[in-house]
XYZ file of C-alpha atoms in Angstrom:
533
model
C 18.813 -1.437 -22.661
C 15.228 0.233 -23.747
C 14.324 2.618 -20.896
C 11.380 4.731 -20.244
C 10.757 7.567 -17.620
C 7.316 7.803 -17.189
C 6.708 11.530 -16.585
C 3.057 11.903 -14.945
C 0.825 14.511 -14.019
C -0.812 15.334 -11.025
C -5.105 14.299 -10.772
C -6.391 14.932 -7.711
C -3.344 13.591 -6.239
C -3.016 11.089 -8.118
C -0.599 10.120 -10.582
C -1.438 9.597 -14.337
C 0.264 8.140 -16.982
C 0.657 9.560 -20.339
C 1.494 6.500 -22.501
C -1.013 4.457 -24.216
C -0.436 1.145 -23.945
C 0.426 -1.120 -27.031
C -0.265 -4.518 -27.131
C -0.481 -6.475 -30.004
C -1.670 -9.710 -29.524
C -5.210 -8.924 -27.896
C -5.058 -11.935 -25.618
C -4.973 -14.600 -28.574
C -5.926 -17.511 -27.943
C -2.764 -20.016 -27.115
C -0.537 -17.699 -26.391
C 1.957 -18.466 -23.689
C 1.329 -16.876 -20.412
C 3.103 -13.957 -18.985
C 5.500 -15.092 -16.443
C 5.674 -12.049 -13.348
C 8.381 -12.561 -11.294
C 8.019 -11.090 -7.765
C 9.864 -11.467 -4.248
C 6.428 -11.509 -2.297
C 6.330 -14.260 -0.419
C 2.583 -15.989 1.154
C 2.505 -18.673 4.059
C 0.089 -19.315 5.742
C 0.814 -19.210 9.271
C -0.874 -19.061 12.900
C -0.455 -15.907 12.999
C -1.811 -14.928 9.490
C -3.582 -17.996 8.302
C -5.378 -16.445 5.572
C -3.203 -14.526 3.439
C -5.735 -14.479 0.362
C -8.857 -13.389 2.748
C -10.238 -10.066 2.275
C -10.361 -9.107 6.143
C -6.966 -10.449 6.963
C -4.977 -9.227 3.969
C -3.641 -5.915 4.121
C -0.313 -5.321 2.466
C 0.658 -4.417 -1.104
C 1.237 -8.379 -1.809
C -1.767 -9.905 -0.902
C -3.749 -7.184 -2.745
C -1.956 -7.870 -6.122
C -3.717 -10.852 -5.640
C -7.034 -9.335 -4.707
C -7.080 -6.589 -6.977
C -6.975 -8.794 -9.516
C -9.529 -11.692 -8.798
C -12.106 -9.633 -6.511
C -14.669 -6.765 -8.121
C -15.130 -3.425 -5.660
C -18.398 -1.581 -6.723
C -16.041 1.214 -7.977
C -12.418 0.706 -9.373
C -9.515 3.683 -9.994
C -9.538 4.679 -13.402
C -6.780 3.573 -15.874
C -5.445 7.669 -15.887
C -6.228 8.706 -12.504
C -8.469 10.862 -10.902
C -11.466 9.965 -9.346
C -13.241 6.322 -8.579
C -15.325 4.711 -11.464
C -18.077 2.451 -11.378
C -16.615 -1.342 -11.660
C -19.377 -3.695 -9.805
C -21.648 -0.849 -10.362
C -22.959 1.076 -13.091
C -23.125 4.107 -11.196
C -22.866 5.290 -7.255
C -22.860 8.530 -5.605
C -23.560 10.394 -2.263
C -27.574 10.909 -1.911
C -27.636 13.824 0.662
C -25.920 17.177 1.028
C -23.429 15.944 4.118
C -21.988 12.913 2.367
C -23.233 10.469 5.219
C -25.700 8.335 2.526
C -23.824 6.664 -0.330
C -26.116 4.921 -3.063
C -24.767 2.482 -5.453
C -26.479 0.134 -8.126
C -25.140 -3.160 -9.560
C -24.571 -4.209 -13.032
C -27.039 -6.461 -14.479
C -26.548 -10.046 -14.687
C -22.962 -9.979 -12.364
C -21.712 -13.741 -11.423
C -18.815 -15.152 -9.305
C -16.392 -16.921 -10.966
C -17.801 -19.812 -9.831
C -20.990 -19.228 -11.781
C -22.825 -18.215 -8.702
C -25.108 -14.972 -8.650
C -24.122 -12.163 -7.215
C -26.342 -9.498 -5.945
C -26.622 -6.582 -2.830
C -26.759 -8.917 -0.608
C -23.298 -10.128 -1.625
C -21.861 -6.745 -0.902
C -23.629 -6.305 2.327
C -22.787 -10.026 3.491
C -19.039 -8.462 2.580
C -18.933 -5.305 4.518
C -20.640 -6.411 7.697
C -18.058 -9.481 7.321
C -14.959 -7.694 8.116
C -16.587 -5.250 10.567
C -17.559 -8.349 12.095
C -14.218 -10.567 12.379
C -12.503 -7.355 13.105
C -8.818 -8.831 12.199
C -6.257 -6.460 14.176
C -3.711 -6.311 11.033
C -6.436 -6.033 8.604
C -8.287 -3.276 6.891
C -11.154 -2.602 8.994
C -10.380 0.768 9.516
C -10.864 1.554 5.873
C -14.714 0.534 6.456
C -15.405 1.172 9.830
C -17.282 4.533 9.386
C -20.125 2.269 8.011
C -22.829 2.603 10.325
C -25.160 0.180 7.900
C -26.085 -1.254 5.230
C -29.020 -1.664 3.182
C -30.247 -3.423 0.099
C -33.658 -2.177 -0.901
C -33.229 -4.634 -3.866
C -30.831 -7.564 -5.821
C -29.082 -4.536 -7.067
C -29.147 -1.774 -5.252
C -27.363 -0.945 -2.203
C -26.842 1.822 -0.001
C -24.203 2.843 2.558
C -25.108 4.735 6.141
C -21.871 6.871 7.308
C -21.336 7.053 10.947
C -19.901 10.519 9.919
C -19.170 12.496 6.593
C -16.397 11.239 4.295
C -15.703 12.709 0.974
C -13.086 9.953 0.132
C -15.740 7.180 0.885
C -15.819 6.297 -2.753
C -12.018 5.976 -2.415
C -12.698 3.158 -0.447
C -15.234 1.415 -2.009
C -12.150 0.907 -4.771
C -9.828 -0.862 -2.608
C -9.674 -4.419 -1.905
C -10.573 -3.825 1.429
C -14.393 -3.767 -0.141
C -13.808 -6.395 -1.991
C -17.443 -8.445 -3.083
C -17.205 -12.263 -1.574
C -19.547 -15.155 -2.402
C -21.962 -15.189 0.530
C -22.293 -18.954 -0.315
C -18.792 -19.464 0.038
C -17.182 -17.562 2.927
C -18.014 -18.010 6.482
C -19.563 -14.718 7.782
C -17.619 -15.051 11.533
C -14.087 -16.809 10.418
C -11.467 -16.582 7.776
C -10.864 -18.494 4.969
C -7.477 -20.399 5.938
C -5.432 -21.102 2.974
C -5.024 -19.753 -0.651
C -8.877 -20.346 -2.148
C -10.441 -17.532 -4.057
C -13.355 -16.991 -4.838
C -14.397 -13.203 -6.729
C -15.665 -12.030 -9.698
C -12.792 -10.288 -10.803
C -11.318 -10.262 -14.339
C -9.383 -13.622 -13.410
C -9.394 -17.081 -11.383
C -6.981 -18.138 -9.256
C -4.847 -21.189 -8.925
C -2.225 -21.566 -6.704
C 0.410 -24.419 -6.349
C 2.183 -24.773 -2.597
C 5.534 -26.391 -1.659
C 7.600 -26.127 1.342
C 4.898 -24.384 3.374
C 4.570 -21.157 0.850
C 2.968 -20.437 -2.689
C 5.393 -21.371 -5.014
C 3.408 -19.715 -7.890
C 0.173 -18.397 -8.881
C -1.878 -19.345 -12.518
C -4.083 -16.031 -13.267
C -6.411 -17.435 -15.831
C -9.225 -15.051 -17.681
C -12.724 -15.595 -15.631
C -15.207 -16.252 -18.157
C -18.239 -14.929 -16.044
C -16.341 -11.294 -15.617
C -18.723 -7.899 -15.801
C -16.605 -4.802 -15.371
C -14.908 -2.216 -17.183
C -11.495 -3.412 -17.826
C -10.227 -4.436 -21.019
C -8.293 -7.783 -20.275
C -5.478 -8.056 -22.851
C -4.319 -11.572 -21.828
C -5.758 -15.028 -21.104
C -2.979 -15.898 -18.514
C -0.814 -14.709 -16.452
C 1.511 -16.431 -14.069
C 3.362 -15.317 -10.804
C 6.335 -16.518 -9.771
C 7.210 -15.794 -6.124
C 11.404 -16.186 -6.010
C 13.882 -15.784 -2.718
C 15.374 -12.826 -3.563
C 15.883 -9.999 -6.016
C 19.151 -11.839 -7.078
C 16.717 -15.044 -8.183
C 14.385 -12.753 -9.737
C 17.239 -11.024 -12.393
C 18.701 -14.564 -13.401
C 15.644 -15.859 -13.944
C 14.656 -12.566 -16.806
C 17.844 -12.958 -18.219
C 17.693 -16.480 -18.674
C 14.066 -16.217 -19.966
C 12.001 -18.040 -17.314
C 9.982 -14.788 -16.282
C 8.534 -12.506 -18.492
C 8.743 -9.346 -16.248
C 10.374 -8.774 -13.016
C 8.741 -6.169 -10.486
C 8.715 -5.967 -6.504
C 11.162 -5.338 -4.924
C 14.121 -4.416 -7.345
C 16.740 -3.610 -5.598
C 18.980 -0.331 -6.270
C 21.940 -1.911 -7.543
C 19.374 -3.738 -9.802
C 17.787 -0.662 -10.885
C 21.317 0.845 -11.605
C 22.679 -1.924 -13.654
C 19.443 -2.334 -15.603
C 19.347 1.563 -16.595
C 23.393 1.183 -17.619
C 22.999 -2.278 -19.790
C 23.493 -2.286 -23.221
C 21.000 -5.458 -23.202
C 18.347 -4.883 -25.882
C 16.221 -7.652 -25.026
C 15.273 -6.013 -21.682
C 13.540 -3.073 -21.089
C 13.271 -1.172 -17.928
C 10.556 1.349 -17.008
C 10.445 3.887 -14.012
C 7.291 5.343 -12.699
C 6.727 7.663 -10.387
C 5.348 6.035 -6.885
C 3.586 7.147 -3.531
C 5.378 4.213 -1.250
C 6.862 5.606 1.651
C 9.043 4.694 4.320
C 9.546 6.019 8.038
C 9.974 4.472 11.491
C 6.878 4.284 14.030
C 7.137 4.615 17.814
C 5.447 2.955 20.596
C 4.518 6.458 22.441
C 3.997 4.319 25.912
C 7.598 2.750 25.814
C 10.021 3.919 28.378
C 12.718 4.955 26.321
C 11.026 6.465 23.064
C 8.077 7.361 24.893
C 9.603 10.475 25.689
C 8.863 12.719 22.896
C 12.972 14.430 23.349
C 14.186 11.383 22.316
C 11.899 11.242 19.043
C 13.016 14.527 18.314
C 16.321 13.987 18.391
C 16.058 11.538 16.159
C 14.327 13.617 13.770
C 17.062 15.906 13.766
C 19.890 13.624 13.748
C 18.960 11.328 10.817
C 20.252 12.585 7.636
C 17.527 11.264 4.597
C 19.589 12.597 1.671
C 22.873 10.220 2.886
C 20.170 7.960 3.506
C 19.104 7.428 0.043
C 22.291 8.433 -1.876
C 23.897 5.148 -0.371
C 21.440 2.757 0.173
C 19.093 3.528 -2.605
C 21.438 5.257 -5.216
C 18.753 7.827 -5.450
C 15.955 5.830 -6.565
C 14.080 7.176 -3.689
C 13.570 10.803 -2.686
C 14.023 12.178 0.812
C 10.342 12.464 2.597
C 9.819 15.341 5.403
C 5.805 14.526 5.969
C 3.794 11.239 6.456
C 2.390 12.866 2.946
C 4.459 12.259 -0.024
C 5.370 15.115 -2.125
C 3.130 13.635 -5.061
C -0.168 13.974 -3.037
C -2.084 16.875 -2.828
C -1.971 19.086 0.317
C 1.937 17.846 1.029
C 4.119 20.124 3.428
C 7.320 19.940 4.486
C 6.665 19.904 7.879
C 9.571 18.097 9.208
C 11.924 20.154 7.371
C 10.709 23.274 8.457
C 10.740 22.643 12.015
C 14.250 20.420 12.343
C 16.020 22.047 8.546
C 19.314 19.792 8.245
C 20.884 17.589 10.566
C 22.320 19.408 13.857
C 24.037 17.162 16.320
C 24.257 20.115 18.436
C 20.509 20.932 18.062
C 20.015 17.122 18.299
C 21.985 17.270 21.877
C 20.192 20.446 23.028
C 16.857 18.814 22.374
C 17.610 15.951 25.211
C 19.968 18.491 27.560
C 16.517 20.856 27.834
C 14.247 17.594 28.860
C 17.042 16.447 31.233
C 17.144 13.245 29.260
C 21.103 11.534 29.704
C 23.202 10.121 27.101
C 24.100 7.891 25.531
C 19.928 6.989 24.978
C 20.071 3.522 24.250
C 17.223 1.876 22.052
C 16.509 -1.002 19.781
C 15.456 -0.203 16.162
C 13.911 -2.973 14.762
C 13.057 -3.981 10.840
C 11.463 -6.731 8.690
C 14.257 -8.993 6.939
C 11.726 -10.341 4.297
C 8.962 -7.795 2.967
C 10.639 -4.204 1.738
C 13.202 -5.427 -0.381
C 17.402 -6.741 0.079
C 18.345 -2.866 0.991
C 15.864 -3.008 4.176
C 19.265 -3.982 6.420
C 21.552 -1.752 4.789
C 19.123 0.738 5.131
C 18.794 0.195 8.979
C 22.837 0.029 9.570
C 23.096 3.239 7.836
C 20.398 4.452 10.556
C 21.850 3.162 13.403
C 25.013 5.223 11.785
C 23.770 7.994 12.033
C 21.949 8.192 15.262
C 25.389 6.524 17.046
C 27.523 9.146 15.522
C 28.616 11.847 18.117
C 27.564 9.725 21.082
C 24.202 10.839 21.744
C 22.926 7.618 21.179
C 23.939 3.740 21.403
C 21.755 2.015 19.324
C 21.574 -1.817 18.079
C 19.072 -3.123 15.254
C 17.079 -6.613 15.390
C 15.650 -8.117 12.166
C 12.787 -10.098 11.824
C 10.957 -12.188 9.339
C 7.754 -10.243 8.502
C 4.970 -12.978 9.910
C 6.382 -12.469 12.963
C 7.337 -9.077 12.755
C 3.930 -7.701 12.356
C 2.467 -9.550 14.847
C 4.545 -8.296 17.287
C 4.472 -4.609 15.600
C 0.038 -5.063 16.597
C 1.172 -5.978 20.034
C 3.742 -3.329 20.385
C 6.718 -5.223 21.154
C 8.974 -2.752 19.516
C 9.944 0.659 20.742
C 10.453 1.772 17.428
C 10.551 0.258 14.170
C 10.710 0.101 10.271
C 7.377 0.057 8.355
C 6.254 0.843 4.627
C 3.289 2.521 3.466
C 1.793 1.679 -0.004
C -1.904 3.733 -0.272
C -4.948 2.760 -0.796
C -6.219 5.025 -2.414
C -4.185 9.131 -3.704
C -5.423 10.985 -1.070
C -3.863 12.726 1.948
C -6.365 11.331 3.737
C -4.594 8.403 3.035
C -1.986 9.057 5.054
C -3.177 10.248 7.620
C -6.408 8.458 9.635
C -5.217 4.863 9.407
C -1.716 6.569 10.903
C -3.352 8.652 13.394
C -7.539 8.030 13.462
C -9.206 5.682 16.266
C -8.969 2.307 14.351
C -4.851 3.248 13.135
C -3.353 -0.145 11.665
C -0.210 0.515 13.314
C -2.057 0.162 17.175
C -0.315 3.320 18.368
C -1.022 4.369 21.615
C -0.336 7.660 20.441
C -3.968 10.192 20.147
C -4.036 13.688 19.354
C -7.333 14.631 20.163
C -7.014 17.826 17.727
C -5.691 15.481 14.755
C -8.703 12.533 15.824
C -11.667 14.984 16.496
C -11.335 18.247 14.870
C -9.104 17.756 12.428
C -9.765 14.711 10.106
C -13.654 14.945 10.043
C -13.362 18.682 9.098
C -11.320 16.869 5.864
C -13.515 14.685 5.101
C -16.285 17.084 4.745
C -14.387 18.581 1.979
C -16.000 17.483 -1.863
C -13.333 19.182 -2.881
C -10.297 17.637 -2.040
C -7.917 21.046 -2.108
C -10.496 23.325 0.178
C -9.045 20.248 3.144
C -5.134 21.594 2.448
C -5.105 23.714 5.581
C -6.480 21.444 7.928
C -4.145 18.740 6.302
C -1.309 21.123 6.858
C -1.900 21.404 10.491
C -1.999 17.671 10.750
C 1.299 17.424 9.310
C 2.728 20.049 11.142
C 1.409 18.663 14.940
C 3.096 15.321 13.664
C 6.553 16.769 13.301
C 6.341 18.021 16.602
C 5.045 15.133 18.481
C 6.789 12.831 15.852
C 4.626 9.590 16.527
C 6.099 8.635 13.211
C 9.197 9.777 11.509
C 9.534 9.985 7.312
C 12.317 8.444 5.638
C 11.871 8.826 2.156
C 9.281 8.397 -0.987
C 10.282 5.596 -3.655
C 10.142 5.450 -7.177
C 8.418 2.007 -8.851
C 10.231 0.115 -11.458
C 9.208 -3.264 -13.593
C 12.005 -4.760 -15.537
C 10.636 -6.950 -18.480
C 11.326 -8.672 -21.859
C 11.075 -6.972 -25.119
C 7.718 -8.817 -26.437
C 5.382 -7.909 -23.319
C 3.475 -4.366 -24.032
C 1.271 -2.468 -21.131
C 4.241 -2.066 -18.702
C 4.109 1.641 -18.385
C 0.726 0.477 -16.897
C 1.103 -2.268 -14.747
C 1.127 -0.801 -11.720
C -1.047 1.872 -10.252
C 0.027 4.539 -7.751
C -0.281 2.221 -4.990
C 2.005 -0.209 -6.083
C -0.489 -3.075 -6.909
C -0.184 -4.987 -10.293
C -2.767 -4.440 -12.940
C -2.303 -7.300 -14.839
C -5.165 -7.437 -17.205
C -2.903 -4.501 -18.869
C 0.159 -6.995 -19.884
C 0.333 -8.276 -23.165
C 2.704 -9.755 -25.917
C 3.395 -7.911 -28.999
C 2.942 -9.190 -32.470
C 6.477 -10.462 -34.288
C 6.923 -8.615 -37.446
């Protein structure tokens, strides 16, 4: 076995690789495609029916998809640090206050479908998904636009409701992707798997049994951007389980096997003597935690959240479920983002039954508490239900609580997540964009993805703007550390732990120490196949 540890600096929060990537082939013509085996799995449903759409998708899966057939006007560069133009040749705040963004177009751009695209496109694509306003999707990443204007084909400027540094942060995620104003219906998703972007590749996608069974990346001819595409196709392969995935690498019918590995997988791929396959850790910002429902009647009561924080034991937790390929996490921030504390450390230290027990005797709370915690049995990975035993472990040990666990496919579970049918439950968090900001706003700002009726007027009106009006992103660390420090007392949401990213692949495909950026998402115009000999 061929392993690399990829160790990466900090930029601006962000994680950077230090490898240059090696491929050989330069996307020659008649190669074989790059097979990318994944667990990811895309239906579409009643309750999500358009997984591929812009304002409905927002989850690490469904961006690998977008990231990699839609433009943004600025993209994350290849080594970090801070947005670059992609759609645009260059953009930047025009006033003092960072309320007035400015960007202009590249010359010439086109769809893949050969039609023109111009400001107007990009307007048409913001106002869009202000306009459908899909509760699960990423409106909140945009909704600080007051307007938009397009004072010609290719310029276009953005009006802030308020100042936001990180603004060009979101420009780079999918969430801004461009759409083809002829295409997409300005009120209504687009139900079903159709794409249409000018990304660095097309998209063709075959179905069977109500799900994508693959999906054919192939090299759009009318792409205008800044990446270097080092392949002419890729395929992805969307298996049943991790177990699926590994036979099918070892037996040669996928090329490279990524999200979600599991631990034991990780383990036995780092031991192997296998030559053939290569495994490659990065460093990640995914985290994990549970979320409350502040209004139910059980976990409502902030006693019972903080016994929970300071019964649950996070180093157990990932020495036996994830056999340390995770870290413990004691913030909503991850340790590799700028302005991290320890918050929840500090104020609960190590797991205290007896602190745990005088927590509920002081609010006259009775025990045992009983509570439900529930998890998704189809989106985090096979260790999601060990993971959630061990939990209700924990918590049951010493009799303080009695608690049972539900699991529940993820169409369904997220739906009922948005209508707060759980009292508390199991969520992941891959970022949009390195930023503290990051995660914190969509967790705890007016439009939060998670619905919470939880509000901290301190965290929502002080707090977060006085961030955002920081250009420079370390000058926001105290007002970030107060955030993080009101959240470990209230405990709307409770850290778990911080995971590492690994891609397992074949010996001939080059570019994996880049194929995935901080926020989990596949970069697959970095792949490759090196030349025999």
């Amino acid at each position: 076995m061929n392993r690399k540890t990829l160790v990466l600096p900090v930029v601006m929060g962000m994680l950077a690789p230090v490898l240059a990537g090696c491929g050989g082939s330069d996307a020659a013509e008649g190669a074989a495609p790059i097979v990318v085996g994944t667990t990811d799995q895309f239906s579409a449903v009643p309750e999500a029916p358009a997984p591929f759409d812009p304002a409905q998708s927002y989850d690490a899966a469904s961006w690998n998809i977008l990231r990699n057939t839609f433009q943004t006007l600025m993209r994350l560069p290849r080594s970090g640090g801070d947005p670059v133009p992609e759609a645009a040749t260059r953009c930047g705040f025009s006033d003092r206050r960072n309320e007035q963004y400015r960007c202009t177009l590249r010359s010439g751009l086109k769809f893949a479908n050969g039609h023109a695209l111009t400001s107007e496109d990009v307007k048409f694509s913001v106002d869009r998904i202000l306009n459908i306003k899909y509760e699960n999707g990423p409106i909140g990443l945009l909704s600080n636009i007051d307007e938009v204007e397009t004072p010609s084909a290719r310029e276009v400027v953005f009006h802030l409701k308020s100042p936001d540094a990180t603004f060009p942060h979101k420009l780079a995620t999918p969430a801004a992707s461009i759409m083809d104003s002829e295409v997409y219906d300005e009120g209504a998703l687009r139900k079903g798997y159709d794409v249409d972007g000018s990304g660095p590749y097309r998209l063709k996608t075959r179905i069977g049994d109500g799900r994508v069974l693959s999906a054919v990346f192939t090299r759009n001819p009318h792409y205008k951007g800044g990446l270097k595409i080092k392949n002419n196709k890729i395929e992805m392969r969307f298996l049943s389980d991790s177990g699926a995935m590994e036979s099918a690498l070892k037996k040669g019918e996928i090329d490279m096997m990524t999200r979600t590995m599991s631990p034991d997988q990780v383990r036995r791929f780092d031991l192997s003597t296998d030559e053939e396959i290569e495994l490659v850790e990065m460093p990640g910002q995914e985290i994990r935690y549970l979320a409350f429902n502040t209004d139910d009647k059980v976990v409502g009561r902030k006693a019972v959240r903080q016994a929970m924080a300071q019964l649950i034991d996070r180093q157990a937790l990932v020495r036996d479920v994830y056999a340390r390929t995770a870290k413990p996490l004691y913030s909503i921030v991850p340790t590799s983002v700028g302005s991290h504390v320890n918050s929840f450390y500090n104020k609960y230290g190590e797991p205290d039954a007896n602190a745990a027990r005088a927590i509920l005797r002081r609010a006259g709370i009775s025990t045992p508490v009983k509570l439900t915690l529930s998890y998704t049995t189809d989106h985090y990975g096979s260790a999601t239900a060990k993971e959630f035993k061990t939990l209700q472990s924990q918590l049951n040990r010493g009799g303080l609580f009695d608690v049972s666990i539900q699991g529940v496919p993820w169409t369904k579970f997220r739906a009922g997540q948005a209508k707060r049918s759980y009292g508390v439950y199991g969520m992941g968090w891959f970022p949009d964009f390195p930023d503290a900001d990051n995660f914190t706003d969509p967790f705890f700002g007016k439009d939060n993805f998670l619905h919470s009726p939880y509000r901290n007027s301190t965290i929502q009106s002080r707090l977060i703007p006085r961030t955002r009006q920081e250009a420079e992103r370390t000058a926001a660390a105290d007002n970030f550390k107060k955030i993080q420090d009101i959240v470990a007392e209230d405990v709307p949401v409770l850290p778990l732990w911080q995971g590492q990213q690994y891609v397992a692949a074949r010996g001939d495909v080059t570019g994996l120490e880049w194929a995935l950026n901080s926020a989990s998402v596949l970069q697959l115009w970095e792949l490759d196949r090196s030349v025999p000999g």
